[in-house]
Structures are given as C-alpha cells and as structure tokens.
CSV table of C-alpha atoms and ligand atoms in Angstrom, one decimal:
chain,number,residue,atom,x,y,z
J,1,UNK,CA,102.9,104.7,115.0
J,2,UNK,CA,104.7,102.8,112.3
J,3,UNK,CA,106.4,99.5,114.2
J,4,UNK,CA,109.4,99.0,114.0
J,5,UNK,CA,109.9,97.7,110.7
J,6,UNK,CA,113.9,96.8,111.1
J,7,UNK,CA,112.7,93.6,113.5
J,8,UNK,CA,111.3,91.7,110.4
J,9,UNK,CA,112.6,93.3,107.6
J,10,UNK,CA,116.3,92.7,106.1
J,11,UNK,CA,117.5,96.2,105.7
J,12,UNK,CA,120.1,97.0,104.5
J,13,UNK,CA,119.4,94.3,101.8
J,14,UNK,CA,122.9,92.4,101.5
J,15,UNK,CA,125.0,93.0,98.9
J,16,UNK,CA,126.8,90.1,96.9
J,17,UNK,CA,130.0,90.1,94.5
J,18,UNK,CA,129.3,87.8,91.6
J,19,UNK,CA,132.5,85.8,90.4
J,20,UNK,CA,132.1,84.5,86.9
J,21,UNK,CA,134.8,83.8,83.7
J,22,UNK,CA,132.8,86.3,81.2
J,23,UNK,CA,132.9,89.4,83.3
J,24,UNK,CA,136.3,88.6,84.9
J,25,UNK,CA,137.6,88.3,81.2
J,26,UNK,CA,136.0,92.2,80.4
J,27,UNK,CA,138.0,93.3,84.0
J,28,UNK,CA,134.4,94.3,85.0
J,29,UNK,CA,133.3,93.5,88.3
J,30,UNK,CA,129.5,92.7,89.4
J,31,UNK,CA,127.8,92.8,92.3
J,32,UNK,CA,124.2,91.7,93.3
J,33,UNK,CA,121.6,94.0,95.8
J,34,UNK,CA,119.4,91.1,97.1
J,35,UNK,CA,116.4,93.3,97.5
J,36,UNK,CA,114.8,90.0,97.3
J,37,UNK,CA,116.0,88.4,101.0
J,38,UNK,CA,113.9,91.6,102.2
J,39,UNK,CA,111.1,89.8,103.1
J,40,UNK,CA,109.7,86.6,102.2
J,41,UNK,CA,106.3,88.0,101.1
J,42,UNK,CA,107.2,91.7,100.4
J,43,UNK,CA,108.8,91.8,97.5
J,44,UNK,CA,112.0,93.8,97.5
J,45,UNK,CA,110.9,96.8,95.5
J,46,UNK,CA,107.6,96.7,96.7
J,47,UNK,CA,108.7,97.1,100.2
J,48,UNK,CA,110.8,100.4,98.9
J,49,UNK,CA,107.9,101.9,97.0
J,50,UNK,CA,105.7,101.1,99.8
J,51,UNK,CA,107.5,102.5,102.7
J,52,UNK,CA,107.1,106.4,102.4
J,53,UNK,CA,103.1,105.6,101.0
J,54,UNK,CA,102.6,103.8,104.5
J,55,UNK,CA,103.8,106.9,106.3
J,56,UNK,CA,102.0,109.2,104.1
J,57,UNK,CA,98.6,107.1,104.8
J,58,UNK,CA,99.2,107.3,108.4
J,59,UNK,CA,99.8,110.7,108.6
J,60,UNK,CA,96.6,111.6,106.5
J,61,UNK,CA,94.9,109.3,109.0
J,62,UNK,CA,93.4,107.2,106.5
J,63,UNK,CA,92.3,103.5,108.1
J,64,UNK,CA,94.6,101.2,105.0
J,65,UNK,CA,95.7,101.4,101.6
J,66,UNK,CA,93.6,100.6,98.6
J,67,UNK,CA,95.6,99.5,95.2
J,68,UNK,CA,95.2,98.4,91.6
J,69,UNK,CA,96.6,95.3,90.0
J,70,UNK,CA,96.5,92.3,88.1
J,71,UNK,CA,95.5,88.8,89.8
J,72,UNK,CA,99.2,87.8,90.0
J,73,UNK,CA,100.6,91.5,90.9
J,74,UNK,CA,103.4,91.5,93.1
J,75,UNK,CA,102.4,94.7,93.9
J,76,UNK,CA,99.2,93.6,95.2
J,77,UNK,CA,101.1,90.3,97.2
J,78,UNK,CA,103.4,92.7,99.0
J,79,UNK,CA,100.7,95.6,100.0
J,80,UNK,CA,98.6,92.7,101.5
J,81,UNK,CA,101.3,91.2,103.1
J,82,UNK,CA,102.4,94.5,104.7
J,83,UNK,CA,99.2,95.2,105.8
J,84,UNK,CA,99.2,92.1,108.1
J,85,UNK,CA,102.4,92.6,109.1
J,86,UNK,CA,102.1,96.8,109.9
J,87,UNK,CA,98.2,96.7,111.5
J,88,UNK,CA,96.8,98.4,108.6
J,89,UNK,CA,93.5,97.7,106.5
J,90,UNK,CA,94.0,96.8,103.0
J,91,UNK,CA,91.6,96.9,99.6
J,92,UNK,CA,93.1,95.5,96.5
J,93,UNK,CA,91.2,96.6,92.8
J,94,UNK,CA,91.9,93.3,90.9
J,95,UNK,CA,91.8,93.9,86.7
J,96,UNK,CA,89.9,91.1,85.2
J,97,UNK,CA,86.3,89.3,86.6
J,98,UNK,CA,86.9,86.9,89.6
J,99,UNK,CA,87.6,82.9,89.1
J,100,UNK,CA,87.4,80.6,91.1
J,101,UNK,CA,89.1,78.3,92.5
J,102,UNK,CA,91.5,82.1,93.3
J,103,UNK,CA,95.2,81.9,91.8
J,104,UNK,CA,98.1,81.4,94.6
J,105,UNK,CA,98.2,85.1,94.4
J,106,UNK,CA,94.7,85.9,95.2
J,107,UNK,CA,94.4,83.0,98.1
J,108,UNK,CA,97.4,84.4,99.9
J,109,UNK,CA,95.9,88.0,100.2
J,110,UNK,CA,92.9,87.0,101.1
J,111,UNK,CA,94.0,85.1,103.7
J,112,UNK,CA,96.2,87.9,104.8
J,113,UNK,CA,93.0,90.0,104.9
J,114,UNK,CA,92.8,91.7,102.4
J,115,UNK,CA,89.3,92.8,100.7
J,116,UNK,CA,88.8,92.3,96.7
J,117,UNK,CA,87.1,93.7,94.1
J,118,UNK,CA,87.3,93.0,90.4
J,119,UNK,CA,86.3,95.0,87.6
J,120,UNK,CA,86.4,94.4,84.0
J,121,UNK,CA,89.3,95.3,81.6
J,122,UNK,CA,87.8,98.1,80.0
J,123,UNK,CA,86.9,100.2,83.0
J,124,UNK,CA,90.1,99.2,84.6
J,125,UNK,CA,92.5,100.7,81.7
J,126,UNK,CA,90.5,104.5,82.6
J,127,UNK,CA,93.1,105.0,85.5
J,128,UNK,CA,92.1,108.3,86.3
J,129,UNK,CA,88.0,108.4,87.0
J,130,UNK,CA,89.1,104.3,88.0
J,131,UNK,CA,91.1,106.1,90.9
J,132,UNK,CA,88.0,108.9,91.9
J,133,UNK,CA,85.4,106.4,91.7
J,134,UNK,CA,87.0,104.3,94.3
J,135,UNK,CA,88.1,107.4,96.4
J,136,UNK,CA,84.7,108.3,96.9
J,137,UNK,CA,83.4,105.0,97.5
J,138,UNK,CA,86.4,104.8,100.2
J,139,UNK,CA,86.9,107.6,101.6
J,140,UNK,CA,88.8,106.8,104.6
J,141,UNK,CA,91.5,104.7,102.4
J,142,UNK,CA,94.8,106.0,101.3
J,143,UNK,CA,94.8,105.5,97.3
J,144,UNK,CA,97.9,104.0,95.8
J,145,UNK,CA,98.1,103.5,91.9
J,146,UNK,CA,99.2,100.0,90.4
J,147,UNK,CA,102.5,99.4,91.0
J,148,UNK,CA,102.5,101.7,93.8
J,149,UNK,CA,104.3,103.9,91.9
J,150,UNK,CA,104.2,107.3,92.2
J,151,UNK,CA,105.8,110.3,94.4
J,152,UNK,CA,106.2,109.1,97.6
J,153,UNK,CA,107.7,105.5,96.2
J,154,UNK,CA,110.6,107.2,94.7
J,155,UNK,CA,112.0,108.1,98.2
J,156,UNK,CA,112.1,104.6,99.3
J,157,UNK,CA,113.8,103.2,96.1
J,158,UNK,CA,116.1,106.2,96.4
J,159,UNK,CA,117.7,104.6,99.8
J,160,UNK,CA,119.0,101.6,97.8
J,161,UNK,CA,121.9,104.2,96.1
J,162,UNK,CA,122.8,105.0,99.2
J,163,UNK,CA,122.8,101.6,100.8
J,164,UNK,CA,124.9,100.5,97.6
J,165,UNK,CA,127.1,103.4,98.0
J,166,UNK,CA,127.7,102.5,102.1
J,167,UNK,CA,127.9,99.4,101.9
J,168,UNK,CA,130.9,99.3,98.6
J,169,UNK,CA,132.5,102.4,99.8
J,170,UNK,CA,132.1,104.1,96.6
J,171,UNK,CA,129.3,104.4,94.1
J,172,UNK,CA,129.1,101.6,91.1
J,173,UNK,CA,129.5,103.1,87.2
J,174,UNK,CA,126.1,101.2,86.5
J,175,UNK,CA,123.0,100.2,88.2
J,176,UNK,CA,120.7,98.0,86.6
J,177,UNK,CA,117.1,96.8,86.9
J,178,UNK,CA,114.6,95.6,85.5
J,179,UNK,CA,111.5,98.1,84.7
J,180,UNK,CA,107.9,97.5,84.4
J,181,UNK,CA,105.7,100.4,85.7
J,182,UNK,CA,109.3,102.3,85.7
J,183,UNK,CA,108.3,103.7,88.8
J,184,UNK,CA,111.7,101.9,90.5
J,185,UNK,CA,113.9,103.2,88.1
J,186,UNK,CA,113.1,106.5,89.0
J,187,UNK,CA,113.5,106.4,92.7
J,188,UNK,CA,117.1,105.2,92.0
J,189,UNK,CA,117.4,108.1,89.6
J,190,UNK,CA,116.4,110.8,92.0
J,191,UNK,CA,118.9,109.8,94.6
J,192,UNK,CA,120.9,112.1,92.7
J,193,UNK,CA,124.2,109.9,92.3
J,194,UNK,CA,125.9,111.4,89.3
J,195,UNK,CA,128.6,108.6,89.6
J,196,UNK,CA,126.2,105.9,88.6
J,197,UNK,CA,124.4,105.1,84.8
J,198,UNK,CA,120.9,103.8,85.9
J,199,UNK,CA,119.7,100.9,83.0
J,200,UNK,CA,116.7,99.7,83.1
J,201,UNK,CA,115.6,96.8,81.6
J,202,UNK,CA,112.0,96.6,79.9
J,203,UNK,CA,110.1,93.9,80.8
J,204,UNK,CA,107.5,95.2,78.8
J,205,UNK,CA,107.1,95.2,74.6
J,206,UNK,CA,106.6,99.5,74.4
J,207,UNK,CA,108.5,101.9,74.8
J,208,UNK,CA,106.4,104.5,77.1
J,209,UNK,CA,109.0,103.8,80.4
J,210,UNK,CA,110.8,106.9,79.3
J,211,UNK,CA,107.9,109.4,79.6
J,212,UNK,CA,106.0,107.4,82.7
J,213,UNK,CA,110.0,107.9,84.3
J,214,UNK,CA,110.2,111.8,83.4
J,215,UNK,CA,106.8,112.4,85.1
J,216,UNK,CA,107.4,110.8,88.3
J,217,UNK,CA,110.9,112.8,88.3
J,218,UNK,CA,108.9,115.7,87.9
J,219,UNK,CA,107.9,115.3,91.8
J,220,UNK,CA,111.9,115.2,92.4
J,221,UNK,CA,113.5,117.4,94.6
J,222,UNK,CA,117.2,116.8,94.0
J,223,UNK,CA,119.1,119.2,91.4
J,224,UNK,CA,121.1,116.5,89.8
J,225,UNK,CA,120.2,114.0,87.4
J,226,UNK,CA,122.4,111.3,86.8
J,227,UNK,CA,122.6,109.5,82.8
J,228,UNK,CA,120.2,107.2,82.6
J,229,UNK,CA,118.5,104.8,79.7
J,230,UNK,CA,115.8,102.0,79.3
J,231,UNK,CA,117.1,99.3,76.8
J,232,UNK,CA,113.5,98.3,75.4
J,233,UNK,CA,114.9,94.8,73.5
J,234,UNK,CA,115.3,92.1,76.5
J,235,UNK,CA,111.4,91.3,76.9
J,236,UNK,CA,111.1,87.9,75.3
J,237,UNK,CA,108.1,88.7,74.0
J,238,UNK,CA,106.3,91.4,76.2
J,239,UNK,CA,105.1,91.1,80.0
J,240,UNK,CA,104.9,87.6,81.8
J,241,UNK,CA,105.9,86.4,78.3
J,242,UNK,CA,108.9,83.9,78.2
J,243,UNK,CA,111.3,81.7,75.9
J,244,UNK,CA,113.1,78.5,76.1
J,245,UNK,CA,116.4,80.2,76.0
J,246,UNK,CA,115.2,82.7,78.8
J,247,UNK,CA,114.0,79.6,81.3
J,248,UNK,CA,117.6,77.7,80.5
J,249,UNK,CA,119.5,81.1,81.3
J,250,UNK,CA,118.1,81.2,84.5
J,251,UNK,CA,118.6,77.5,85.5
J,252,UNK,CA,122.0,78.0,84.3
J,253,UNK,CA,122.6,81.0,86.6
J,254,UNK,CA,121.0,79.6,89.3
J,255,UNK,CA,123.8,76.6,88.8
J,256,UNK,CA,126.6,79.1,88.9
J,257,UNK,CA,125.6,81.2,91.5
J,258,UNK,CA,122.9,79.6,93.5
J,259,UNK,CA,120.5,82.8,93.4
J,260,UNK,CA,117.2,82.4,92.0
J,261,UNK,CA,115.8,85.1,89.0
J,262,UNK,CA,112.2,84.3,87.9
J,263,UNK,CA,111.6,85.0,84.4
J,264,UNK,CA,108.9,87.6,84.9
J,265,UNK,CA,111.8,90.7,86.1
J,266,UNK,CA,114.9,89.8,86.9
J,267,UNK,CA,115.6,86.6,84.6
J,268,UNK,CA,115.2,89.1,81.9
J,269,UNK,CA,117.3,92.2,83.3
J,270,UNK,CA,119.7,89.5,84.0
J,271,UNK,CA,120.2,88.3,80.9
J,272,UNK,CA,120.2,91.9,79.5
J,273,UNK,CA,123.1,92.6,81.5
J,274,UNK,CA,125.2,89.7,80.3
J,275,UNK,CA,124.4,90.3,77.1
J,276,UNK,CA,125.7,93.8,77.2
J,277,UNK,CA,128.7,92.7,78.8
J,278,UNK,CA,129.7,89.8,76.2
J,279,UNK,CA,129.0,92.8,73.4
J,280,UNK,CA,131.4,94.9,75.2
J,281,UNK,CA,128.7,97.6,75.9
J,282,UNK,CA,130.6,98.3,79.6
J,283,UNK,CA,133.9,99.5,79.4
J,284,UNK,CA,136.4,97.7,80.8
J,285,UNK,CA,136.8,98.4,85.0
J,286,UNK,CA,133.4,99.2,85.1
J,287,UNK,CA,131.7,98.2,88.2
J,288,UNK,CA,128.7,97.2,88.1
J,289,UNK,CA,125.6,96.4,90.6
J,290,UNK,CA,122.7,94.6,89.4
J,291,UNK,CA,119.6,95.0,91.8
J,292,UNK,CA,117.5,91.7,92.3
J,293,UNK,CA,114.2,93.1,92.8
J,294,UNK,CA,112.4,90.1,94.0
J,295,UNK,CA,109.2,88.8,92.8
J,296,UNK,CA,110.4,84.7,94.2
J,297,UNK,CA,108.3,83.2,96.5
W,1,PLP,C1,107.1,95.0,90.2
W,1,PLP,C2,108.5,94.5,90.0
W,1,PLP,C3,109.4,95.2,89.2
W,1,PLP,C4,109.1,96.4,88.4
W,1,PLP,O1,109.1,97.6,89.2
W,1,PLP,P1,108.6,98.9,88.6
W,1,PLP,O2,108.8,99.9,89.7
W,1,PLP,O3,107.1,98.8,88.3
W,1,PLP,O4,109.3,99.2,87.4
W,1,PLP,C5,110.7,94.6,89.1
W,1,PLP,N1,111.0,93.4,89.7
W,1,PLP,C6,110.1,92.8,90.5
W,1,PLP,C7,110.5,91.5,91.1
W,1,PLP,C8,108.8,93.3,90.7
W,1,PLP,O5,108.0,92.6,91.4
C-alpha cells in the first residue's frame, strides 16, 4: 500500500501571480506553479516523475527502486528522499569514482538510506547494457533510468496541466520550463491541452531534447498534441555552467518577488522567459505560467 502521500506532500502545488512593470507594460500576465514548496527534499518535478514509477514498482512487487545519476542529481536526492519517507529500499548508480569526504548530495542520501555504487564515466554513458547489468545483479529492484524519466513519469508531470487549468479556471497560452533530460516537458505535453504552447528551456548546450521528447511521447496515449518547442540558447554555457549576469538576474528576482531560482534550472528558464517577453516574442494578452521546478534546498 502506497501511504498516503497528501499528509506530507503539498499537492496541488500553489499557484502564484507575478506582478512586475515589464510584463504589465506587454498586457501579459504571469503566473508561477511552485512545484518547488512540494517537498523540502523531493524536488518538484522529481516528485511528479516519480509518483506513477513508485506505483508501478509496487505493483511488480519489486523490494525499491534503483536509479542512475550524477553525484549532485536531484534526481538521485529526491528518489532517496522518497524512499525514506514511502518505506521503500533504494540503490542509487552514481557516474564518476567515489570521493571522499561525500558532496552534500551524497551525505544526505546516504543518511536517508540509500545504497551507492559508482562506476566510471565510460561504462556509465553505455545506458542500455549499464541498465541490464544492474537488472541482473538486482533482480528484485524496480529499474528507473537517470532522471527518472521515461513512460510512467509522464503521467505524473501530466497532472500539473490540469492542476494549472483547475486552479486559473482556464488553461494559460504558454507553459514554460526548464528542460534537461526533457522527460518533464513531455509529461506536460501529453496532458493533451491544445490551449497551451509548452516551451522548454535547455539547460543543456545540444540540441537532442527534441528527439529524447518525441520518444517518450511515443508511450502517449492521448490523441492530441498541443504546439510545443525547446529554445536551445538560454544555457549560459551548458549544464551546471553559469555567468555573472545569470547569478545577478536571480538575486534580482529574488528582490522583486521573494522566490528563490537556482541557477542550475529555473534561474535559466527564468531568464529565458523574460527575455522573450522584453523581445516581444508573446503576444500581447498572453497568459502565461512559468513552472518552478525546484532543485532549492
Ligand atoms: C531535474 C530538474 C529539471 C529537469 O527535468 P527533466 O525532466 O529532466 O527535463 C528541471 N528543474 C529542476 C529543478 C530539476 O531538478
């Protein structure tokens, strides 16, 4: 039996209007989905694109959840934290060899129980014989891939149009996010909201999020597929890479509206957006919701 997961988790995630001169001067109106005030550990996204894998593993009857990712993965944070939280075991597959004294990322999953392993660059970038070596050696563990994206995360990011939809009364022109594995972006999309542009933002220097986001919509079951597009220019530099200007914008905002972006995700999907809007890339009367996906702790 899954708990029940409403008693410690913020759901619906509250919605925010934003007041500010530059989008008020546009007659554009923004709002904020604070995926982030989720949970405290569980980052917002990672909560959504965990839920439905956590039923699935239960219902296979699979003892916890084993995962890839990096030694500061969110990803990784958030599946450990669940764990603790929801009785289940958890094994996370760290890219890189181990060092010591662990990062704050590491510590903290550790501590919430989880088991490590570490393997080396190379052998972690062959996904696929990555994924059945470990499925063998762990046979009673639900597999997740990194980022826990894949199928059953798009249901659980799907839940956020409707959530935005109940709780405006009416569905947004544009949602916007930020992208890495693009796995979140295409939950949204398969909600099936034909009202709403989804724009992702690419934290990532690349331009593969269109193709990873068509073959995890190939597992979609809804007919429609709203407009979508991946603006692959707001990455200061690639992933976990940052600039002067980008730490400044977010100080700023955080003066104006007293909401915190970091500058991994949503600093950069933030500045995106305003960008777009002072180069008159909305039209005017859009409406707009921006989703903060989380990653502050
Ligand atoms: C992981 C993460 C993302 C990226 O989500 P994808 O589904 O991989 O595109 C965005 N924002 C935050 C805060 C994240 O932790």
């Amino acid at each position: 039996m899954v708990p029940k997961q409403d008693a410690y988790l913020k759901i619906p995630s509250p919605m925010v209007k934003l007041s500010g001169d530059l989008w008020y001067e546009k007659g554009i109106e923004l709002w904020m989905k604070r995926e982030d005030l989720i949970h405290p550990q569980i980052s917002g996204n990672k909560w959504r694109k965990l839920e439905f894998n956590i039923e699935q593993m239960r219902k296979e009857g699979k003892s916890g959840i084993l995962t890839f990712g990096g030694a500061y993965s969110n990803h990784i944070y958030a599946t450990a934290a669940a764990g603790q939280l929801m009785d289940f075991k958890t094994i996370g597959v760290i890219r890189g060899e181990e060092t010591l004294p662990l990062n704050e990322t590491l510590a903290f999953v550790k501590s919430a129980g989880m088991t490590l392993e570490y393997v080396s660059r190379s052998r972690y970038r062959e996904k696929a014989s990555l994924m059945a070596e470990y499925g063998e050696k762990y046979p009673d563990f639900y597999l997740l891939p990194e980022g826990g994206s894949n199928s059953y995360a798009l249901p659980g990011c799907a839940k956020v149009m409707d959530e935005i939809k109940t709780e405006l009364g009416f569905s947004p022109d544009y949602v916007c996010l930020a992208c890495g594995t693009g796995g979140t972006m295409a939950g949204l999309i398969s909600a099936g909201v034909m009202e709403t542009t989804v724009l992702g933002f690419a934290v990532l220097k690349g331009s593969f999020h269109g193709a990873e986001i068509k073959k995890l919509l190939a597992f979609n079951e809804k007919e429609g597929e709203p407009e979508w597009e991946v603006f692959n220019h707001y990455h200061f530099g690639g992933y976990a890479k940052s600039k002067p200007e980008l730490l400044e914008f977010i100080q700023d905002f955080y003066t104006q509206h007293q909401i915190q972006l970091e500058c991994i995700y949503t600093g950069k999907m933030m500045y995106g957006v305003m960008d777009l809007i002072e180069k008159d890339f909305f039209p005017k009367g859009s409406r707009i919701v921006v989703i903060h996906t989380g990653g502050v702790r």
